[in-house]
Each structure stands twice: as structure tokens, then as C-alpha cells.
Short mmCIF file of C-alpha atoms in Angstrom, two decimals:
data_model
loop_
_atom_site.label_atom_id
_atom_site.label_comp_id
_atom_site.label_asym_id
_atom_site.label_seq_id
_atom_site.Cartn_x
_atom_site.Cartn_y
_atom_site.Cartn_z
CA MET A 511 -4.62 1.90 -2.79
CA GLY A 512 -8.39 2.31 -2.69
CA LEU A 513 -10.54 5.39 -3.26
CA LEU A 514 -14.26 6.15 -3.43
CA TYR A 515 -16.62 9.09 -3.15
CA ASP A 516 -19.08 8.90 -0.24
CA GLY A 517 -21.14 12.02 -0.95
CA ASN A 518 -21.27 15.40 0.81
CA GLY A 519 -17.74 16.25 -0.29
CA THR A 520 -16.20 13.23 1.43
CA LEU A 521 -13.79 10.64 0.10
CA LEU A 522 -13.07 7.25 1.65
CA GLU A 523 -9.51 6.07 1.12
CA SER A 524 -7.37 3.01 1.82
CA THR A 525 -3.61 3.59 2.02
CA GLY A 526 -0.78 1.07 1.94
CA ILE A 527 2.76 0.48 3.29
CA TYR A 528 3.43 -1.86 6.21
CA GLY A 529 3.14 -0.01 9.51
CA LYS A 530 1.44 2.97 7.86
CA SER A 531 -1.69 1.47 6.27
CA THR A 532 -4.95 3.25 7.06
CA VAL A 533 -8.62 3.58 6.22
CA ARG A 534 -9.62 7.22 6.29
CA LYS A 535 -12.25 9.84 5.62
CA VAL A 536 -10.92 12.79 3.65
CA ASP A 537 -12.50 16.17 2.93
CA LEU A 538 -12.50 16.59 -0.84
CA GLN A 539 -12.03 20.36 -0.90
CA SER A 540 -9.24 20.69 1.67
CA GLY A 541 -7.63 17.24 1.48
CA LYS A 542 -7.80 17.13 5.27
CA VAL A 543 -8.02 13.69 6.90
CA GLU A 544 -11.11 13.95 9.10
CA LEU A 545 -11.09 10.43 10.53
CA SER A 546 -8.59 7.61 10.31
CA TYR A 547 -8.21 3.99 11.37
CA THR A 548 -4.65 2.62 11.49
CA MET A 549 -4.27 -1.01 10.52
CA GLY A 550 -2.06 -3.58 12.22
CA LYS A 551 1.60 -3.41 11.22
CA SER A 552 1.44 -6.82 9.53
CA PHE A 553 -1.12 -5.62 6.96
CA PHE A 554 -0.67 -3.60 3.78
CA GLY A 555 -3.93 -1.86 2.87
CA GLU A 556 -5.30 -2.30 -0.65
CA GLY A 557 -8.62 -1.93 -2.52
CA LEU A 558 -11.72 -0.46 -0.90
CA THR A 559 -15.43 -0.40 -1.70
CA LEU A 560 -18.70 0.42 0.04
CA PHE A 561 -21.58 -2.07 0.14
CA GLY A 562 -24.50 -0.58 2.03
CA ASP A 563 -23.07 0.70 5.30
CA ARG A 564 -20.18 -1.76 5.23
CA LEU A 565 -16.81 -0.56 4.07
CA LEU A 566 -14.88 -3.50 2.60
CA GLN A 567 -11.10 -3.59 2.26
CA VAL A 568 -8.62 -6.18 0.94
CA THR A 569 -4.94 -6.47 1.85
CA TRP A 570 -1.80 -7.19 -0.14
CA LEU A 571 -0.30 -10.71 -0.18
CA THR A 572 -3.16 -12.13 1.85
CA LYS A 573 -6.64 -13.50 1.27
CA THR A 574 -7.93 -11.53 4.24
CA GLY A 575 -10.32 -8.61 3.99
CA PHE A 576 -11.68 -6.30 6.66
CA ILE A 577 -15.12 -4.77 7.26
CA TYR A 578 -15.56 -1.27 8.74
CA ASP A 579 -18.50 0.88 9.74
CA ARG A 580 -18.77 3.54 7.04
CA TYR A 581 -19.53 6.30 9.55
CA ASN A 582 -16.99 5.87 12.37
CA LEU A 583 -14.51 3.51 10.62
CA SER A 584 -14.61 1.04 13.50
CA LYS A 585 -13.56 -2.45 12.41
CA ILE A 586 -16.57 -4.75 12.67
CA GLY A 587 -15.43 -7.91 10.95
CA ARG A 588 -13.22 -9.72 8.51
CA PHE A 589 -13.67 -12.06 5.56
CA ALA A 590 -11.68 -14.46 3.39
CA HIS A 591 -11.81 -14.12 -0.39
CA PRO A 592 -10.85 -16.61 -3.15
CA MET A 593 -8.55 -14.29 -5.13
CA ASN A 594 -4.83 -15.03 -5.29
CA ASP A 595 -4.10 -11.65 -3.70
CA GLY A 596 -5.94 -8.50 -2.68
CA TRP A 597 -5.52 -5.53 -5.05
CA GLY A 598 -8.77 -3.82 -6.04
CA LEU A 599 -12.47 -3.76 -5.10
CA ALA A 600 -15.60 -2.13 -6.54
CA THR A 601 -19.33 -2.81 -6.59
CA ASP A 602 -22.45 -2.26 -8.67
CA GLY A 603 -24.61 -2.75 -5.58
CA LYS A 604 -25.25 -6.40 -6.46
CA VAL A 605 -21.85 -8.06 -6.66
CA ILE A 606 -18.33 -7.18 -5.57
CA PHE A 607 -15.74 -6.84 -8.33
CA GLY A 608 -12.20 -7.79 -7.35
CA SER A 609 -8.70 -7.81 -8.81
CA ASP A 610 -5.53 -9.57 -7.67
CA GLY A 611 -2.86 -8.16 -9.98
CA SER A 612 -3.50 -10.75 -12.66
CA SER A 613 -5.68 -10.45 -15.78
CA THR A 614 -8.71 -11.85 -13.92
CA LEU A 615 -11.73 -9.76 -12.97
CA TYR A 616 -13.61 -11.52 -10.17
CA LEU A 617 -17.34 -11.20 -9.48
CA LEU A 618 -17.82 -12.06 -5.80
CA ASP A 619 -20.91 -12.67 -3.70
CA PRO A 620 -21.10 -9.81 -1.13
CA VAL A 621 -22.34 -12.15 1.62
CA THR A 622 -20.43 -15.41 1.14
CA TRP A 623 -17.46 -13.97 -0.80
CA LYS A 624 -17.55 -16.96 -3.12
CA ALA A 625 -16.64 -16.26 -6.73
CA ARG A 626 -19.75 -16.15 -8.90
CA LYS A 627 -17.71 -15.57 -12.03
CA LYS A 628 -14.13 -15.08 -13.19
CA THR A 629 -13.47 -13.18 -16.40
CA THR A 630 -10.15 -12.79 -18.21
CA VAL A 631 -9.64 -9.17 -19.22
CA LYS A 632 -8.43 -8.78 -22.80
CA TYR A 633 -7.79 -6.09 -25.37
CA ASN A 634 -7.52 -7.24 -29.00
CA ASP A 635 -7.15 -10.84 -27.73
CA HIS A 636 -4.20 -9.81 -25.55
CA GLU A 637 -4.53 -10.46 -21.82
CA ILE A 638 -4.23 -7.34 -19.69
CA SER A 639 -2.48 -8.20 -16.44
CA LEU A 640 -1.71 -6.12 -13.33
CA LEU A 641 -5.30 -4.95 -12.85
CA ASN A 642 -5.21 -2.80 -9.74
CA GLU A 643 -7.66 -0.33 -8.14
CA LEU A 644 -11.23 -0.58 -9.44
CA GLU A 645 -14.32 1.62 -9.74
CA TYR A 646 -17.77 0.82 -11.15
CA VAL A 647 -19.16 3.51 -13.46
CA ASN A 648 -22.38 3.18 -15.49
CA GLY A 649 -22.11 -0.48 -16.37
CA GLU A 650 -18.33 -0.59 -16.74
CA VAL A 651 -15.49 -1.46 -14.39
CA LEU A 652 -12.68 1.09 -14.53
CA ALA A 653 -9.31 -0.38 -13.59
CA ASN A 654 -5.93 1.16 -12.98
CA VAL A 655 -3.26 -0.97 -14.64
CA TRP A 656 -0.25 -1.08 -12.32
CA GLN A 657 2.94 0.62 -13.53
CA THR A 658 1.09 2.50 -16.28
CA ASP A 659 -0.68 5.83 -16.56
CA CYS A 660 -3.73 4.10 -18.07
CA ILE A 661 -7.20 3.22 -16.91
CA ALA A 662 -8.95 0.34 -18.67
CA ARG A 663 -12.72 0.58 -19.22
CA ILE A 664 -13.86 -3.04 -18.92
CA SER A 665 -17.10 -4.81 -19.73
CA PRO A 666 -17.77 -6.90 -16.60
CA ASP A 667 -19.79 -9.37 -18.68
CA SER A 668 -17.19 -10.20 -21.34
CA GLY A 669 -13.96 -8.91 -19.82
CA SER A 670 -13.26 -6.93 -22.99
CA VAL A 671 -11.45 -3.62 -22.65
CA LEU A 672 -13.85 -1.22 -24.34
CA SER A 673 -11.44 1.72 -24.37
CA TRP A 674 -8.52 3.31 -22.57
CA ILE A 675 -8.17 6.48 -20.53
CA LEU A 676 -4.64 7.86 -20.94
CA LEU A 677 -3.46 10.03 -18.05
CA HIS A 678 0.32 10.32 -18.45
CA GLU A 679 0.14 14.12 -18.48
CA LEU A 680 -1.01 14.26 -14.86
CA ARG A 681 2.07 12.55 -13.45
CA GLN A 682 4.34 14.25 -15.94
CA ASN A 683 3.11 17.68 -14.85
CA LEU A 684 3.70 16.80 -11.19
CA LEU A 685 7.26 15.73 -12.03
CA LYS A 686 7.82 19.01 -13.87
CA LEU A 687 6.70 20.86 -10.73
CA GLY A 688 9.39 19.09 -8.72
CA HIS A 689 7.31 16.33 -7.11
CA THR A 690 9.94 13.68 -7.84
CA GLY A 691 8.87 11.43 -4.96
CA ILE A 692 5.55 10.48 -6.50
CA ASP A 693 4.70 6.92 -7.47
CA VAL A 694 2.29 5.46 -10.02
CA LEU A 695 -1.22 6.50 -10.96
CA ASN A 696 -3.68 4.66 -8.70
CA GLY A 697 -7.06 5.70 -7.36
CA ILE A 698 -10.41 6.19 -9.10
CA ALA A 699 -13.56 7.61 -7.50
CA TRP A 700 -16.95 8.28 -9.10
CA ASP A 701 -19.54 10.78 -7.85
CA GLU A 702 -22.71 9.21 -9.24
CA LYS A 703 -25.01 12.09 -8.28
CA ASN A 704 -22.98 14.87 -9.90
CA LYS A 705 -21.32 12.70 -12.57
CA ARG A 706 -17.78 13.58 -11.49
CA LEU A 707 -14.71 11.41 -11.96
CA PHE A 708 -11.71 11.76 -9.63
CA VAL A 709 -8.23 10.26 -10.01
CA THR A 710 -4.99 10.40 -8.05
CA GLY A 711 -1.83 8.37 -7.47
CA LYS A 712 0.42 6.94 -4.80
CA LEU A 713 2.14 9.74 -2.85
CA TRP A 714 0.58 12.37 -5.13
CA PRO A 715 0.07 15.84 -3.62
CA LYS A 716 -3.07 16.40 -5.72
CA LEU A 717 -6.34 14.68 -6.56
CA TYR A 718 -7.89 15.60 -9.91
CA GLU A 719 -11.46 15.89 -11.12
CA ILE A 720 -11.21 15.12 -14.82
CA ARG A 721 -13.24 15.19 -17.99
CA LEU A 722 -12.10 13.12 -20.92
CA ARG A 723 -12.02 13.70 -24.65
CA PRO A 724 -11.93 11.11 -27.42
CA VAL A 725 -8.68 10.82 -29.33
CA THR A 726 -7.74 9.09 -32.57
CA PRO A 727 -4.89 6.56 -32.28
CA PRO A 728 -1.93 7.03 -34.65
CA TYR A 729 -2.58 3.96 -36.76
CA ASN A 730 -3.94 3.43 -40.25
CA GLU A 731 -7.02 1.61 -39.01
CA ARG A 732 -9.00 3.63 -36.50
CA HIS A 733 -10.17 1.97 -33.34
CA LYS A 734 -13.06 3.27 -31.32
CA PHE A 735 -11.39 4.74 -28.27
CA SER A 736 -14.26 6.33 -26.46
CA ARG A 737 -18.02 6.34 -26.33
CA ASN A 738 -20.62 8.35 -24.48
CA TYR A 739 -22.61 7.05 -21.55
CA ASP A 740 -26.37 7.59 -21.69
CA ASN A 741 -28.29 7.52 -18.43
CA LYS A 742 -32.03 7.02 -18.07
CA SER A 743 -32.72 10.75 -18.17
CA GLU A 744 -30.92 10.84 -21.53
CA LYS A 745 -28.15 13.02 -20.18
CA LYS A 746 -24.88 12.24 -21.91
CA ILE A 747 -21.77 12.03 -19.79
CA ASN A 748 -18.74 12.63 -21.94
CA TYR A 749 -15.70 10.81 -20.71
CA HIS A 750 -13.32 13.05 -22.58
CA LEU A 751 -9.97 11.40 -23.15
CA GLU A 752 -6.80 13.37 -22.67
CA VAL A 753 -5.60 14.64 -26.03
CA PHE A 754 -2.76 12.25 -26.51
CA ARG A 755 -1.98 10.26 -29.63
CA PHE A 756 0.30 7.73 -28.06
CA VAL A 757 1.06 6.09 -24.76
CA ILE A 758 3.62 3.40 -24.08
CA PHE A 759 1.14 0.97 -22.63
CA PHE A 760 -1.16 1.31 -25.64
CA VAL A 761 1.81 0.49 -27.84
CA PHE A 762 2.48 -2.87 -26.26
CA VAL A 763 -1.11 -4.05 -26.22
CA THR A 764 -1.52 -3.19 -29.92
CA TRP A 765 1.84 -4.24 -31.29
CA LYS A 766 0.43 -7.19 -33.22
CA PHE A 767 -1.86 -4.91 -35.18
CA ALA A 768 0.59 -2.08 -35.66
CA SER A 769 3.53 -4.17 -36.77
CA SER A 770 1.49 -5.68 -39.58
CA HIS A 771 1.27 -2.33 -41.37
CA GLY A 772 4.06 -1.02 -43.56
CA PRO A 773 7.39 -2.47 -44.67
CA ILE A 774 9.42 -1.25 -41.67
CA PRO A 775 8.73 -2.97 -38.32
CA ARG A 776 7.92 -0.38 -35.66
CA PHE A 777 7.39 -2.80 -32.81
CA TYR A 778 9.56 -5.72 -31.75
CA THR A 779 8.94 -8.50 -29.30
CA PHE A 780 11.72 -10.96 -28.38
CA ASP A 781 12.96 -14.49 -27.87
CA VAL A 782 15.05 -15.29 -24.77
CA VAL A 783 18.45 -16.62 -25.87
CA ASN A 784 20.09 -16.97 -22.43
CA GLU A 785 19.28 -16.35 -18.79
CA PHE A 786 21.91 -15.22 -16.29
CA PRO A 787 21.65 -14.73 -12.51
CA HIS A 788 21.28 -11.17 -11.25
CA ASP A 789 21.44 -9.82 -7.71
CA PRO A 790 17.76 -9.39 -6.69
CA GLU A 791 18.80 -6.66 -4.24
CA ALA A 792 20.42 -4.58 -6.99
CA PHE A 793 18.38 -1.46 -7.78
CA THR A 794 19.90 -1.32 -11.26
CA GLU A 795 20.26 2.17 -12.74
CA GLY A 796 23.15 1.76 -15.19
CA LEU A 797 24.53 -1.30 -16.94
CA LEU A 798 27.18 -2.06 -19.55
CA TYR A 799 29.21 -4.98 -20.85
CA VAL A 800 33.01 -4.52 -20.86
CA GLY A 801 34.13 -7.85 -22.30
CA ASN A 802 35.57 -11.05 -20.84
CA GLY A 803 32.24 -11.99 -19.30
CA THR A 804 32.14 -8.86 -17.12
CA LEU A 805 29.38 -6.33 -16.52
CA LEU A 806 29.74 -2.91 -14.93
CA GLU A 807 26.68 -1.82 -13.00
CA SER A 808 25.45 1.25 -11.15
CA THR A 809 22.83 0.67 -8.46
CA GLY A 810 20.59 3.18 -6.70
CA LEU A 811 18.82 3.77 -3.37
CA TYR A 812 20.10 6.18 -0.76
CA GLY A 813 22.60 4.50 1.53
CA LYS A 814 22.92 1.49 -0.78
CA SER A 815 24.15 2.94 -4.08
CA THR A 816 27.18 1.25 -5.64
CA VAL A 817 29.36 0.93 -8.70
CA ARG A 818 30.27 -2.71 -9.20
CA LYS A 819 31.90 -5.31 -11.40
CA VAL A 820 29.73 -8.37 -11.92
CA ASP A 821 30.56 -11.76 -13.40
CA LEU A 822 28.01 -12.37 -16.15
CA GLN A 823 27.82 -16.16 -15.77
CA SER A 824 27.49 -16.38 -12.00
CA GLY A 825 26.01 -12.96 -11.16
CA LYS A 826 28.68 -12.65 -8.47
CA VAL A 827 29.78 -9.13 -7.50
CA GLU A 828 33.56 -9.25 -7.94
CA LEU A 829 34.36 -5.66 -6.97
CA SER A 830 32.22 -2.88 -5.55
CA TYR A 831 32.50 0.78 -4.59
CA THR A 832 29.85 2.08 -2.17
CA MET A 833 28.73 5.66 -2.69
CA LYS A 834 28.06 8.15 0.09
CA LYS A 835 24.70 7.75 1.82
CA TYR A 836 23.24 10.99 0.44
CA LEU A 837 23.86 9.96 -3.18
CA PHE A 838 21.54 7.88 -5.35
CA GLY A 839 23.45 6.17 -8.17
CA GLU A 840 22.14 6.50 -11.73
CA GLY A 841 23.38 6.10 -15.33
CA LEU A 842 26.80 4.66 -16.18
CA THR A 843 29.03 4.61 -19.25
CA LEU A 844 32.65 3.86 -20.13
CA PHE A 845 34.79 6.28 -22.13
CA GLY A 846 38.27 4.87 -22.60
CA ASP A 847 39.46 3.84 -19.16
CA ARG A 848 37.17 6.30 -17.38
CA LEU A 849 33.89 5.14 -15.95
CA PHE A 850 31.32 7.97 -15.73
CA GLN A 851 28.35 7.82 -13.37
CA LEU A 852 25.42 10.16 -12.69
CA ALA A 853 23.49 10.66 -9.45
CA PHE A 854 19.80 11.35 -8.99
CA SER A 855 18.69 14.93 -8.15
CA THR A 856 22.21 16.30 -8.65
CA ARG A 857 24.29 17.61 -11.54
CA ALA A 858 27.36 15.69 -10.49
CA VAL A 859 29.28 13.28 -12.72
CA PHE A 860 31.60 10.91 -10.87
CA VAL A 861 34.64 9.42 -12.57
CA TYR A 862 36.09 6.00 -11.66
CA ASP A 863 39.02 3.93 -12.81
CA ARG A 864 37.51 1.13 -14.89
CA TYR A 865 39.78 -1.55 -13.42
CA ASN A 866 39.76 -0.95 -9.66
CA LEU A 867 36.64 1.28 -9.41
CA ARG A 868 38.61 3.90 -7.51
CA LYS A 869 36.95 7.32 -7.70
CA ILE A 870 39.34 9.66 -9.54
CA GLY A 871 37.31 12.75 -10.30
CA LYS A 872 34.08 14.69 -10.48
CA PHE A 873 32.42 16.89 -13.10
CA VAL A 874 29.26 18.97 -13.37
CA HIS A 875 26.81 18.41 -16.22
CA SER A 876 24.16 20.76 -17.60
CA MET A 877 21.14 18.43 -17.50
CA THR A 878 18.28 19.15 -15.11
CA ASP A 879 18.93 15.79 -13.41
CA GLY A 880 21.08 12.69 -13.83
CA TRP A 881 19.31 9.62 -15.24
CA GLY A 882 21.08 7.85 -18.12
CA LEU A 883 24.45 7.78 -19.92
CA ALA A 884 25.86 6.09 -23.04
CA THR A 885 28.58 6.76 -25.60
CA ASP A 886 29.46 6.09 -29.23
CA GLY A 887 33.15 6.66 -28.45
CA LYS A 888 32.96 10.26 -29.66
CA VAL A 889 30.30 11.95 -27.55
CA ILE A 890 28.46 11.16 -24.32
CA PHE A 891 24.69 10.77 -24.57
CA GLY A 892 22.69 11.75 -21.51
CA SER A 893 19.10 11.73 -20.24
CA ASP A 894 17.47 13.52 -17.32
CA GLY A 895 13.97 12.05 -17.21
CA THR A 896 12.59 14.55 -19.70
CA SER A 897 12.14 14.13 -23.47
CA THR A 898 15.60 15.57 -24.16
CA LEU A 899 18.52 13.50 -25.43
CA TYR A 900 21.77 15.35 -24.67
CA GLN A 901 25.11 15.01 -26.46
CA PHE A 902 28.13 16.08 -24.38
CA ASP A 903 31.77 16.72 -25.06
CA PRO A 904 33.50 13.93 -23.07
CA VAL A 905 36.29 16.27 -21.95
CA THR A 906 34.51 19.53 -21.05
CA TRP A 907 31.03 18.06 -20.42
CA LYS A 908 29.52 20.98 -22.30
CA ALA A 909 26.36 20.17 -24.25
CA ILE A 910 27.14 19.84 -27.95
CA LYS A 911 23.54 19.18 -28.91
CA LYS A 912 20.09 18.76 -27.37
CA THR A 913 17.45 16.78 -29.24
CA THR A 914 13.78 16.35 -28.34
CA VAL A 915 12.80 12.70 -28.62
CA LYS A 916 9.50 12.19 -30.43
CA TYR A 917 7.34 9.42 -31.79
CA ASN A 918 4.72 10.47 -34.37
CA ASP A 919 5.28 14.11 -33.33
CA LEU A 920 4.57 13.28 -29.68
CA GLU A 921 7.30 13.95 -27.12
CA ILE A 922 8.48 10.87 -25.25
CA PHE A 923 9.27 11.77 -21.65
CA ASN A 924 10.91 9.79 -18.83
CA LEU A 925 13.96 8.76 -20.86
CA ASN A 926 16.03 6.72 -18.43
CA GLU A 927 18.96 4.29 -18.81
CA LEU A 928 20.73 4.48 -22.20
CA GLU A 929 22.86 2.27 -24.43
CA TYR A 930 24.43 2.99 -27.82
CA VAL A 931 23.90 0.18 -30.36
CA ASN A 932 24.80 0.33 -34.06
CA GLY A 933 24.08 3.99 -34.62
CA GLU A 934 21.03 4.13 -32.37
CA VAL A 935 20.51 5.14 -28.75
CA LEU A 936 18.40 2.61 -26.89
CA ALA A 937 16.51 4.13 -23.96
CA ASN A 938 14.47 2.60 -21.18
CA VAL A 939 11.32 4.67 -20.67
CA TRP A 940 10.71 4.92 -16.95
CA GLU A 941 7.55 3.24 -15.59
CA THR A 942 7.12 1.16 -18.75
CA ASP A 943 8.44 -2.15 -20.01
CA CYS A 944 9.48 -0.61 -23.33
CA ILE A 945 12.79 0.38 -24.90
CA ALA A 946 12.82 3.19 -27.46
CA ARG A 947 15.25 2.92 -30.38
CA ILE A 948 16.22 6.53 -31.04
CA SER A 949 18.03 8.25 -33.89
CA PRO A 950 20.61 10.44 -32.11
CA ASP A 951 20.64 12.84 -35.07
CA SER A 952 16.92 13.58 -35.33
CA GLY A 953 15.59 12.36 -31.97
CA SER A 954 12.96 10.28 -33.76
CA VAL A 955 11.91 7.01 -32.17
CA LEU A 956 12.61 4.53 -34.96
CA SER A 957 10.87 1.60 -33.26
CA TRP A 958 9.96 0.07 -29.92
CA ILE A 959 11.16 -3.05 -28.13
CA LEU A 960 8.34 -4.47 -26.00
CA LEU A 961 9.53 -6.42 -22.94
CA HIS A 962 6.52 -6.61 -20.64
CA GLU A 963 6.57 -10.41 -20.73
CA LEU A 964 9.89 -10.51 -18.86
CA ARG A 965 8.59 -8.75 -15.76
CA ARG A 966 5.24 -10.47 -16.06
CA ASN A 967 6.91 -13.89 -15.99
CA LEU A 968 8.93 -12.90 -12.92
CA LEU A 969 5.74 -11.80 -11.16
CA LYS A 970 4.09 -15.10 -12.06
CA SER A 971 7.10 -16.88 -10.53
CA GLY A 972 6.48 -15.12 -7.22
CA HIS A 973 9.01 -12.29 -7.55
CA THR A 974 6.55 -9.66 -6.36
CA VAL A 975 9.10 -6.89 -5.86
CA SER A 976 10.60 -7.18 -9.36
#
């Protein structure tokens, strides 16, 4: 939740989770925890920064922060801050920068903790919310943006996002290596003396020292995406951006510009037509409408996975089948009267009767994992968290075709829940608020549906686990 470099090959780190939150010293080379302080069970550790010899930490869902001795990690005090929540901290040695998951960057007095200034962070006049862990680097505040693989480089004076650091490849490579339990990118540390930048993520088995390269965005008008830092000794530090011509988050913050070019819309926003209740405990993995005001839904989580019938108007679960505790429910589709469901980290396909949800069979599929399912009534489309869109024979479950999904020649990974709509396959892209509209024949992403406002509005309404 918080990360900083303390010199001499030592990192200081704040970790979260109720009952497991810590402040710790970590050896950079070995990853060994050399010293640790365990927080009270009622606190969820968040952002961390060092001001002099005082180590300052904020906590989630509170306005309480704690002060530790930088050398022995003994707790020596606490403070109250004016932010709505505690997410990230950083310092330039004069003020404390803070974030609370909104689009506000706070400049706080390090003694009184009163807000000296509040700045709204924007990119192309679009507010950037969910600012998370922070680091101060050569006049800029670097901020993880929660639920993305992006770091925003922010001017603390104006709040403008100067450029983006796109790090999707790091998490994607960990997933390819089998580290499926990892969470989002979060954690930035800067070694001022040696000009080294470190990044990591929640539950990641690795911490990376990175250099960045500039990259040209895939739009007609070129935006400046990176610049060099010059220090007083005229040494240039190149923040070299990952070579990557597209990232989902960059799409949604630039949709207004991009959609104004060319006759075919490539980016769509939305208007809400209706709102229906939905079980807030449902870890939705598969969803489909079967007529007569009825939804069929597959939910995940080990020990809680279900297949269920849900009344659209009331959100009431009318019928439910609970899966075995070692199975994690995933994608769902209906082929005739047979309801097909995938399970995470297995190659099993479960078959249910569409009317009574009785399990009537089991198949094996050829994907590397089970994520999403859909059908056009002729074939079954499947996804496994990679960039591959599968087409299966609905009887034998043999792969008829495999297509690599691409946008502007860039592979789009993390394809998740699927739906077939008017000749296109719509796919959620995991860890984003975007839906890709895919041609099943070519695998090309025809356009994007940008839905970040839905989750953002829920968060604003206090639904912090949405």
C-alpha cells in the first residue's frame, strides 16, 4: 500500500488487509523482511512517506495516521488528516502530498496536517479519480491509479497529468508465469541518489527496477507522452516508457479526442436507461438474459460460487445451485436448454438444465483456463484471460478456431466475460471498466464501450467494495 526507498539497499513498506497490516523494513536485494511492526486488527495500512526521521502512514476508511521511528519502527504518535480517506502519501521535504481515492491531490502541512492546498487532477480536462499510492520525483508527483496498470505523472502546482507510465506488461508477464493470485499494480519508490525507480503490486512476488521509454500514441494528433528530467548537474534521467501503443485506461481518458476523428466511432460512452437491483454479495462472473424478466448468473469465490436464476425487476434470487467449495464459478452461456459454465483454474465445463439448474453433465475444454462464454447459436465462444478468442463445437467442445484479439495491431489480454450481440462478441477486459466489441471472424476490436462512470458513481455513493 505504501513503498519508499530509504537508502543503503533498504525499502520501507506499508502493507494492508485487516489483521495483517504492517510497517516493515525490507532488504532490496533479497526481499527479506528485516524488521516489522504489526498494526492493530482494526486498521488497514495504506500510504507511507518519510519526513525527516518520522515515518508517516495513513489508514483506509479512517482519518487517522500513525507516526513511527524510521530506525526501529516503534510507534511514536498519531495524527488526524483532513482527507476523506487515507490512500497515498509522499513528500518533497516541505509539504506532504496525500490522496484519498478521489481526483484530489492534497498538499498538507507536515506539522499541523492542515490542507494548504487541494488540486483536482485532470488529463485533457477529464478528472482522474482513484489516485492511490504516491511518490515525489524531481518536481512531479507520481501516482498509481487504482485498478489500472498506469502511473500518472502529475504537476503538483496545477494538478495536470503531464504524461502516463504504462506498465501492463509487468502484471501480464506475472500472470503468464502462473502467478494468478496477484492483485493490482501499486507501489512506487524512488532512489534519489542513484536515480532508480522501483515499482511493484499487491501480492506480487517481484519488485522491479524500471527504465522507461517514450512511446507515440496511436492517434492522428500526437501528444507529448514523456519528457526528460534535468537535474542541476545537467544529467538527464530518461524515464523510458514501456513500448506500448495502447492501454485501456489511456483509452477512456482520451475518448473525447479520439472519437472526434474519422467517420466510424471507435469509443462509446453511455446513457443509463434503467437501474435494477443487484445482489451486492454476488461476485458476478457470468450473466445472460433468458426472457420473461429473468437473468441467469454465475458467481465466483471459493465456497460461495453459484449458478442462479434472478428476477430482473426485484433482483431476487429465485433459484440457486451452489457449487462445490473447491470450485470458483466463471463464464456462463445457454445453448438450447443446456446451461454451460466454466470454472477458474480448471478445464472443466459444467452443464445444467436451464429450468431447474440441476447439474446434468461435465465436459473438458481446451483453453488454458476458464473465464468467459457466449454463443451465437452455432458455436461457443470462450476466453481464458489471454488475448485468444476461442470458437468451440457445442457438441464435442473441440476448438474450431482460435483468434488473437487485437486493437491497432496490439494484443488485448485479460479477455473475461463474453456476450454475443448482433454479429459481435462483447468482452469485459479484466481490471478495466471497458468492454471490447470484437469481430469474431478477424479478432479485431471494432470499438470500445467506456463504463468507468458506473463504478465511479457507486464509489461516490459509498459502495467501497464495488
